[in-house]
Amino acid sequence: MATPKLAKYRAKRDFSRTAEPSGDAAAPAAARLRFVIQKHAASRLHYDFRLEADGVFKSWAVPRGPSLDPADKRLAVEVEDHPIDYGDFEGTIPAGEYGGGSVMLWDRGYWAPEDGADPGKALKKGELKFVLEGQKLHGSWALVRLKDRPRDSHHNWLLIKHRDPAARSHDELDVLSEDRSVASGRSMDQITAGNGRAPKPFIRQAPGRKAGGRADAVWRSNRGDGSDGGSDDKEDDLVSEVAPTVSKGAAVAEMPKFVEPQLAKLVDRPPLGAGWAHEVKFDGYRLQMRIAAGEARLYTRKGLDWTEKFPEIAATGAALPDAIVDGEVVALDHDGAPDFAALQAALSSGETAPLVYFAFDVLFADGRDLRRAPLKDRKARLKELLGALKGRAAQRIRYVEHFQAAGDAVLKSACSMSLEGIVSKKSDAPYRSGRGESWLKSKCRAGQEVVIGGWTTTGPNFRSLIVGAFRDGKLIHLGRVGTGFGKEKLERLLPALKANEVKTSPFAGPNAPKADAGVHWVEPALVAEIEYAGFTGDGLVRQASFKGLREDKPAAEVSPEKPAPVGEPLAEPAPAAAVVAPKKPAGANVVMGVVISHPEKALWPDDGEGKPITKLELARYLKAVGPWMLPHIYGRPCSVIRAPDGIDGERFFQRHSGKGVSSLFEVMVVSGDRQPYIAIDRIEALAAAAQWGGIELHPWNCAPHAPDRPGRLVFDLDPAPDVAFDAVIQAAKAVRARLEALGLSSFCKTTGGKGLHVVTPLAADPKLGWDAAKAFAREVATRLAADAPDAFVVNMAKAKRGGKIFIDYLRNDRMSTAVAPLSPRARPGATVSMPLTWAQVKTGLDPKRFTVRTAPTLLAKSDAWAGYDDAARPLKDAIRKLGNG
């Protein structure tokens, strides 16, 4: 049954007259997306360009044909979708039929969207960047939709070749002059006459499919006997001529000069489960080594020949058999760890002898194309290949080992050794040019390439870089890089900056930096590698550090890189040194992918009804309330009170990250403290906290990822033992009224104990510091106590609190914390800090009814703290009103 997408295609054709496939039978799926280009001598000669997507060939008519010259922008008229089996059609369409004329299979092969983009979404958006791996066309391309005009009956696009090693000017090569069928070797005249051998199929026949019945139908094998392409064990059991399988022993007549490399997709955490090989991510330059006839050449990931930059590695590689090897050149520090700055220094000085080439894949060897072989087989052949190197040669070119332990364990081990991260690869996957889902990279610390758009100085001294990335052709500001500039780095950097200095800003967009004193603009041509701690709410990098300039990537291809979530559950990592896959845990003890050990351990011995609350129940509770809780702890240092033996056992207060801390926790670097802090930025980390025995969560009150900027104020109403809770309720309403009079919104929650918290969210203000916030909170509390001295006190001394409520404003300081909304408490009954509506803050409110057992159900029925984010107000306005009052 033909897909509805082919209705227009079918309506235009009479399949009793034309041998074109009807699309009735589904064509066999392929491991890679296919493309085909058919030269079509219809009423006007043109080339039909077809990309496999969503079960059909998306199709465009290109009147002048494709061009390898990036200066050419060839018109491509969008036409109806075609069936996948059209990829084997070569022959004649009868006169009078739609598209009547001769059709040649001019090129075919595989394609992949760049950067792992979704083809459907990219086409809908109107811009698709992709890589072709065909017999005539290779490299990076783009389809860009033009704006529709009223008279247009079709969508018009431009087909554009990107500048890369496959690009050629017209003087070098007119690719259209290669005018023979890639499937049959026939010319257009031979196809029209029905002469010559039948074409070899690319889209293999689906079971039960009948031949088209015409002499030039293409559902034949190359035997020429009229069979329907059925398989046997001989060479005529055809597969793609582009990348023949190793298992069939398909020989390669000549290795290509360069293969577009496979790239890894950035993810927020490694994948789990069997079938993944995890390798160290090296901090160097990706290079492809091509060895042929005793000579080795080294090419960057864009195909630039860098052999002369690394003569020692090239000389060592020349001793290997003919092959194409994928790897990375790295400089190692005295501890044997990759050092990007040392690599830059070596390139600058020409002292490249100590550099090491780490080889992790082989694409061609033994006169065969190995790309369709699974990774595990390619790596086995690579290890064997490099085994011929001995002594110093074996140290200069090294095989990259891989681990099949839990991905998080391997990442944790890599991070503990100050490595950049890991790359996780599917063991059974072929090598696919471009960025896809079978290679995933996870980093220990966020980092990426950025484009330099300027620099700043203080007097004669260098201060910082102003950096960005391209989005929709415009340079978008990403912030400033103010650290990582040693003397040697500046000696290499400053001449490059001054050589590219311009008078006007290259940045665009609403947050483009201004031309202040000490700002120098740069032509956006220099690419820098940076590390950073995260992004601010405005999309700027935080705590960015300069690592070095990159010469292997064009600035125009640098775009913001955001980690994508992995679609598999996480497991709590094994010890960092583990290299053996852990046993599969029992599903009942796994929460959000985290294995809960000793799930039956009673953390609260009594829930108030004589029943214990276990460690597993805590994990399940945090899973239930996590989506609500996470925005209130995200991006903030978070202290954890741990009670691994329950609330009656020993307790630990932990705020710093370090050895033994789960990699599910984020790490936050805070100025003034040498040790990084724990942060909980994803819901799985809550399960890790439960596994850790973390009962209470106490985040800072800063803005997300901005420890030096207040994000909310918390007024903690702590009653003396002889004060009734109804008085605390009235106190909360009084605080609310005072804040509203100053233009601030407020929200209320229980503390999980005998008090209440009144919380007011603050609008972002980079000029607002903690001193001003604390002074404001103190003044509000002081005035409340002055107006009702019998009810309130601001002195925390217990001797002065009898019969009164202590208004604790001291939580509004840079490093002060407050218990998170919905966090359990290490108190009898497993009470939690429950967010409330103001309608609930009334006589009869009982904080003890909100527990680990009851809170999820009660939360689902409540709209507590609705509109919290929208309620944020600038504190400076409230400070002004308070001063005027």
Short mmCIF file of C-alpha atoms in Angstrom, two decimals, residues 28-320:
data_model
loop_
_atom_site.label_atom_id
_atom_site.label_comp_id
_atom_site.label_asym_id
_atom_site.label_seq_id
_atom_site.Cartn_x
_atom_site.Cartn_y
_atom_site.Cartn_z
CA PRO A 28 14.00 -2.20 2.30
CA ALA A 29 15.33 0.07 5.00
CA ALA A 30 19.02 1.00 5.06
CA ALA A 31 21.36 1.75 7.93
CA ARG A 32 22.09 5.15 6.39
CA LEU A 33 19.96 7.74 4.58
CA ARG A 34 20.23 7.43 0.80
CA PHE A 35 20.37 10.06 -1.91
CA VAL A 36 20.16 9.88 -5.69
CA ILE A 37 20.59 12.38 -8.52
CA GLN A 38 18.95 11.55 -11.85
CA LYS A 39 19.77 13.37 -15.05
CA HIS A 40 16.41 13.85 -16.73
CA ALA A 41 16.06 14.76 -20.42
CA ALA A 42 12.39 15.76 -20.33
CA SER A 43 10.95 18.77 -22.17
CA ARG A 44 13.88 20.60 -20.60
CA LEU A 45 17.08 18.97 -19.42
CA HIS A 46 17.49 19.10 -15.64
CA TYR A 47 18.82 17.09 -12.70
CA ASP A 48 16.47 15.58 -10.08
CA PHE A 49 18.03 15.77 -6.62
CA ARG A 50 16.49 13.39 -4.07
CA LEU A 51 17.16 12.93 -0.35
CA GLU A 52 15.67 10.07 1.66
CA ALA A 53 13.62 11.41 4.58
CA ASP A 54 10.55 10.18 6.42
CA GLY A 55 10.13 7.10 4.23
CA VAL A 56 10.21 8.87 0.85
CA PHE A 57 12.61 10.74 -1.41
CA LYS A 58 12.23 14.50 -0.89
CA SER A 59 12.84 15.85 -4.37
CA TRP A 60 13.99 18.99 -6.18
CA ALA A 61 14.49 19.73 -9.87
CA VAL A 62 17.81 21.52 -10.42
CA PRO A 63 17.71 23.05 -13.94
CA ARG A 64 21.46 23.68 -14.25
CA GLY A 65 22.56 20.70 -12.16
CA PRO A 66 24.73 20.68 -9.04
CA SER A 67 27.99 22.62 -8.90
CA LEU A 68 31.11 22.00 -6.83
CA ASP A 69 31.86 25.73 -6.83
CA PRO A 70 30.66 27.42 -3.59
CA ALA A 71 30.22 30.64 -5.56
CA ASP A 72 27.38 29.01 -7.50
CA LYS A 73 23.93 29.05 -5.98
CA ARG A 74 21.88 26.69 -8.09
CA LEU A 75 18.09 27.03 -8.21
CA ALA A 76 16.32 23.89 -6.92
CA VAL A 77 12.56 23.70 -7.47
CA GLU A 78 10.75 21.55 -4.90
CA VAL A 79 8.61 18.84 -6.53
CA GLU A 80 6.47 15.98 -5.25
CA ASP A 81 7.85 13.26 -2.99
CA HIS A 82 9.03 10.11 -4.79
CA PRO A 83 9.06 6.50 -3.54
CA ILE A 84 12.34 5.13 -2.24
CA ASP A 85 12.49 2.50 -4.99
CA TYR A 86 12.75 5.38 -7.49
CA GLY A 87 16.40 5.35 -6.47
CA ASP A 88 16.91 2.43 -8.90
CA PHE A 89 14.99 3.87 -11.83
CA GLU A 90 16.97 4.42 -15.00
CA GLY A 91 15.36 4.27 -18.42
CA THR A 92 12.80 6.06 -20.54
CA ILE A 93 9.45 7.55 -19.63
CA PRO A 94 7.11 7.34 -22.67
CA ALA A 95 6.28 10.50 -24.58
CA GLY A 96 2.99 11.98 -23.41
CA GLU A 97 3.54 10.74 -19.86
CA TYR A 98 4.43 13.15 -17.08
CA GLY A 99 8.17 13.84 -17.33
CA GLY A 100 8.44 11.96 -20.63
CA GLY A 101 12.07 11.44 -21.66
CA SER A 102 15.22 9.62 -20.62
CA VAL A 103 16.45 9.26 -17.03
CA MET A 104 20.03 8.51 -16.01
CA LEU A 105 21.21 7.51 -12.52
CA TRP A 106 23.86 10.24 -12.54
CA ASP A 107 24.94 9.88 -8.87
CA ARG A 108 23.87 8.09 -5.72
CA GLY A 109 25.14 7.35 -2.24
CA TYR A 110 24.44 8.29 1.33
CA TRP A 111 23.76 11.55 3.12
CA ALA A 112 23.55 12.80 6.70
CA PRO A 113 22.29 16.07 8.23
CA GLU A 114 25.04 18.11 9.84
CA ASP A 115 25.15 18.45 13.64
CA GLY A 116 22.61 15.66 14.09
CA ALA A 117 19.76 17.95 12.99
CA ASP A 118 16.28 16.53 12.40
CA PRO A 119 15.81 16.59 8.59
CA GLY A 120 12.07 17.21 8.78
CA LYS A 121 12.43 20.15 11.14
CA ALA A 122 15.31 21.61 9.13
CA LEU A 123 13.35 21.42 5.87
CA LYS A 124 10.31 22.96 7.52
CA LYS A 125 12.50 25.77 8.82
CA GLY A 126 13.86 26.30 5.32
CA GLU A 127 17.56 25.49 5.77
CA LEU A 128 19.12 22.03 5.64
CA LYS A 129 22.87 21.55 5.99
CA PHE A 130 24.07 18.10 5.07
CA VAL A 131 26.97 15.91 4.01
CA LEU A 132 26.94 13.82 0.81
CA GLU A 133 28.99 10.69 0.28
CA GLY A 134 28.32 9.70 -3.30
CA GLN A 135 30.29 8.53 -6.29
CA LYS A 136 30.49 12.01 -7.82
CA LEU A 137 29.42 14.40 -5.08
CA HIS A 138 31.02 14.60 -1.66
CA GLY A 139 31.34 16.91 1.29
CA SER A 140 29.16 19.55 2.88
CA TRP A 141 26.15 21.18 1.16
CA ALA A 142 23.11 23.29 1.98
CA LEU A 143 19.56 23.69 0.74
CA VAL A 144 18.11 27.13 1.53
CA ARG A 145 14.47 27.99 0.78
CA LEU A 146 13.73 31.27 -0.96
CA LYS A 147 10.83 33.49 -0.01
CA ASP A 148 7.71 32.48 -1.90
CA ARG A 149 6.31 34.90 -4.47
CA PRO A 150 2.59 35.12 -5.34
CA ARG A 151 3.11 33.60 -8.80
CA ASP A 152 5.19 30.66 -7.58
CA SER A 153 3.52 27.25 -7.91
CA HIS A 154 6.39 25.49 -6.14
CA HIS A 155 8.77 26.30 -3.31
CA ASN A 156 12.08 27.46 -4.72
CA TRP A 157 15.37 26.63 -2.98
CA LEU A 158 19.07 27.19 -3.56
CA LEU A 159 21.48 24.25 -3.65
CA ILE A 160 24.88 25.46 -2.41
CA LYS A 161 28.23 23.69 -2.03
CA HIS A 162 30.10 24.60 1.16
CA ARG A 163 33.81 25.40 1.10
CA ASP A 164 35.60 22.18 2.03
CA PRO A 165 38.09 19.76 0.44
CA ALA A 166 35.46 18.52 -2.02
CA ALA A 167 34.78 22.02 -3.39
CA ARG A 168 36.20 22.88 -6.82
CA SER A 169 36.05 25.94 -9.04
CA HIS A 170 34.83 25.61 -12.63
CA ASP A 171 38.42 25.98 -13.84
CA GLU A 172 39.43 22.94 -11.78
CA LEU A 173 36.48 20.64 -12.48
CA ASP A 174 33.06 20.76 -14.09
CA VAL A 175 31.41 17.83 -12.34
CA LEU A 176 28.61 17.73 -14.92
CA SER A 177 31.15 16.65 -17.51
CA GLU A 178 31.21 13.26 -15.77
CA ASP A 179 28.29 12.15 -17.89
CA ARG A 180 27.91 8.41 -17.39
CA SER A 181 25.46 6.45 -15.26
CA VAL A 182 26.92 5.38 -11.92
CA ALA A 183 24.71 2.27 -12.07
CA SER A 184 25.16 1.03 -15.65
CA GLY A 185 27.99 3.11 -17.13
CA ARG A 186 25.68 4.11 -20.00
CA SER A 187 25.48 7.48 -21.70
CA MET A 188 22.16 9.26 -22.11
CA ASP A 189 22.02 8.22 -25.78
CA GLN A 190 22.48 4.56 -24.83
CA ILE A 191 19.72 4.81 -22.23
CA THR A 192 17.38 6.41 -24.77
CA ALA A 193 18.14 3.63 -27.23
CA GLY A 194 17.78 0.94 -24.59
CA ASN A 195 21.35 -0.26 -25.22
CA GLY A 196 24.01 -1.39 -22.79
CA ARG A 197 23.90 -3.43 -19.61
CA ALA A 198 21.17 -3.05 -17.02
CA PRO A 199 22.06 -0.89 -14.04
CA LYS A 200 23.16 -2.37 -10.73
CA PRO A 201 20.50 -1.84 -8.07
CA PHE A 202 21.15 0.48 -5.13
CA ILE A 203 17.77 0.06 -3.41
CA ARG A 204 17.59 -3.71 -3.22
CA GLN A 205 14.31 -5.33 -4.16
CA ALA A 206 11.68 -5.92 -1.52
CA PRO A 207 10.53 -9.55 -1.23
CA GLY A 208 7.75 -10.43 -3.65
CA ARG A 209 8.32 -7.41 -5.89
CA LYS A 210 7.85 -8.11 -9.61
CA ALA A 211 10.06 -6.71 -12.32
CA GLY A 212 8.76 -3.73 -14.23
CA GLY A 213 8.37 -5.82 -17.40
CA ARG A 214 10.29 -3.43 -19.64
CA ALA A 215 13.65 -4.03 -21.26
CA ASP A 216 15.18 -1.11 -19.38
CA ALA A 217 13.54 -1.76 -16.01
CA VAL A 218 16.04 -1.61 -13.19
CA TRP A 219 14.74 -4.38 -10.90
CA ARG A 220 17.27 -6.71 -12.40
CA SER A 221 20.55 -7.89 -11.00
CA ASN A 222 23.71 -7.31 -13.00
CA ARG A 223 23.49 -10.85 -14.42
CA GLY A 224 21.37 -9.46 -17.23
CA ASP A 225 19.16 -12.57 -17.18
CA GLY A 226 15.90 -10.83 -16.44
CA SER A 227 15.74 -12.06 -12.84
CA ASP A 228 14.18 -9.91 -10.20
CA GLY A 229 17.34 -9.22 -8.25
CA GLY A 230 17.09 -12.13 -5.83
CA SER A 231 20.09 -12.77 -3.62
CA ASP A 232 22.72 -15.47 -3.83
CA ASP A 233 26.20 -15.90 -2.41
CA LYS A 234 28.03 -14.41 -5.38
CA GLU A 235 29.22 -10.92 -6.21
CA ASP A 236 25.84 -10.22 -7.82
CA ASP A 237 24.23 -10.06 -4.37
CA LEU A 238 24.79 -6.37 -4.63
CA VAL A 239 25.15 -3.77 -1.95
CA SER A 240 26.04 -0.11 -2.26
CA GLU A 241 28.89 0.59 -4.62
CA VAL A 242 29.76 3.55 -2.41
CA ALA A 243 30.74 1.61 0.71
CA PRO A 244 30.89 -2.16 0.16
CA THR A 245 30.77 -4.43 3.18
CA VAL A 246 33.84 -6.10 4.57
CA SER A 247 31.94 -9.38 4.91
CA LYS A 248 31.51 -9.51 1.13
CA GLY A 249 35.23 -8.83 0.66
CA ALA A 250 34.59 -5.89 -1.65
CA ALA A 251 37.89 -4.42 -2.76
CA VAL A 252 38.50 -0.70 -3.17
CA ALA A 253 40.27 0.28 -6.35
CA GLU A 254 41.63 3.48 -4.84
CA MET A 255 41.37 5.10 -1.43
CA PRO A 256 39.78 8.55 -1.44
CA LYS A 257 42.06 11.45 -0.64
CA PHE A 258 39.93 12.39 2.35
CA VAL A 259 36.80 11.11 4.12
CA GLU A 260 34.45 13.51 5.85
CA PRO A 261 34.95 12.57 9.53
CA GLN A 262 32.32 11.22 11.88
CA LEU A 263 31.55 13.70 14.66
CA ALA A 264 30.22 13.20 18.18
CA LYS A 265 27.02 14.75 19.48
CA LEU A 266 27.37 16.59 22.80
CA VAL A 267 25.15 15.10 25.52
CA ASP A 268 24.63 15.93 29.18
CA ARG A 269 25.70 12.50 30.41
CA PRO A 270 27.06 9.23 28.98
CA PRO A 271 24.70 6.53 27.70
CA LEU A 272 24.19 3.36 29.70
CA GLY A 273 23.77 -0.26 28.89
CA ALA A 274 25.55 -2.81 26.79
CA GLY A 275 26.78 -2.07 23.31
CA TRP A 276 28.72 1.12 24.08
CA ALA A 277 32.50 1.55 24.00
CA HIS A 278 33.77 4.53 26.01
CA GLU A 279 37.02 6.25 25.03
CA VAL A 280 38.97 9.14 26.52
CA LYS A 281 38.19 12.46 24.84
CA PHE A 282 41.49 14.01 23.87
CA ASP A 283 42.19 17.72 24.08
CA GLY A 284 44.01 18.19 20.79
CA TYR A 285 43.60 18.43 17.03
CA ARG A 286 41.52 15.85 15.16
CA LEU A 287 43.57 14.57 12.22
CA GLN A 288 42.97 11.93 9.57
CA MET A 289 46.09 10.02 8.54
CA ARG A 290 46.21 8.70 4.97
CA ILE A 291 49.03 6.24 4.27
CA ALA A 292 49.66 5.29 0.65
CA ALA A 293 52.77 3.93 -1.07
CA GLY A 294 55.01 4.64 1.90
CA GLU A 295 53.85 8.23 2.41
CA ALA A 296 51.58 9.52 5.21
CA ARG A 297 49.55 12.72 4.89
CA LEU A 298 47.65 14.37 7.76
CA TYR A 299 44.35 16.17 7.18
CA THR A 300 42.26 18.30 9.55
CA ARG A 301 38.58 17.61 10.06
CA LYS A 302 37.86 20.04 7.20
CA GLY A 303 40.39 18.39 4.89
CA LEU A 304 43.28 20.86 5.19
CA ASP A 305 46.67 19.26 4.66
CA TRP A 306 48.67 19.72 7.88
CA THR A 307 51.38 17.17 7.18
CA GLU A 308 54.14 19.78 7.34
CA LYS A 309 53.04 20.83 10.82
CA PHE A 310 53.66 17.35 12.23
CA PRO A 311 56.63 15.91 10.32
CA GLU A 312 57.62 13.38 12.98
CA ILE A 313 54.14 11.83 13.15
CA ALA A 314 53.91 11.72 9.36
CA ALA A 315 57.33 10.05 9.12
CA THR A 316 56.31 7.44 11.68
CA GLY A 317 52.99 6.78 9.97
CA ALA A 318 54.71 6.24 6.64
CA ALA A 319 55.95 2.88 7.93
CA LEU A 320 52.38 1.56 8.16
#
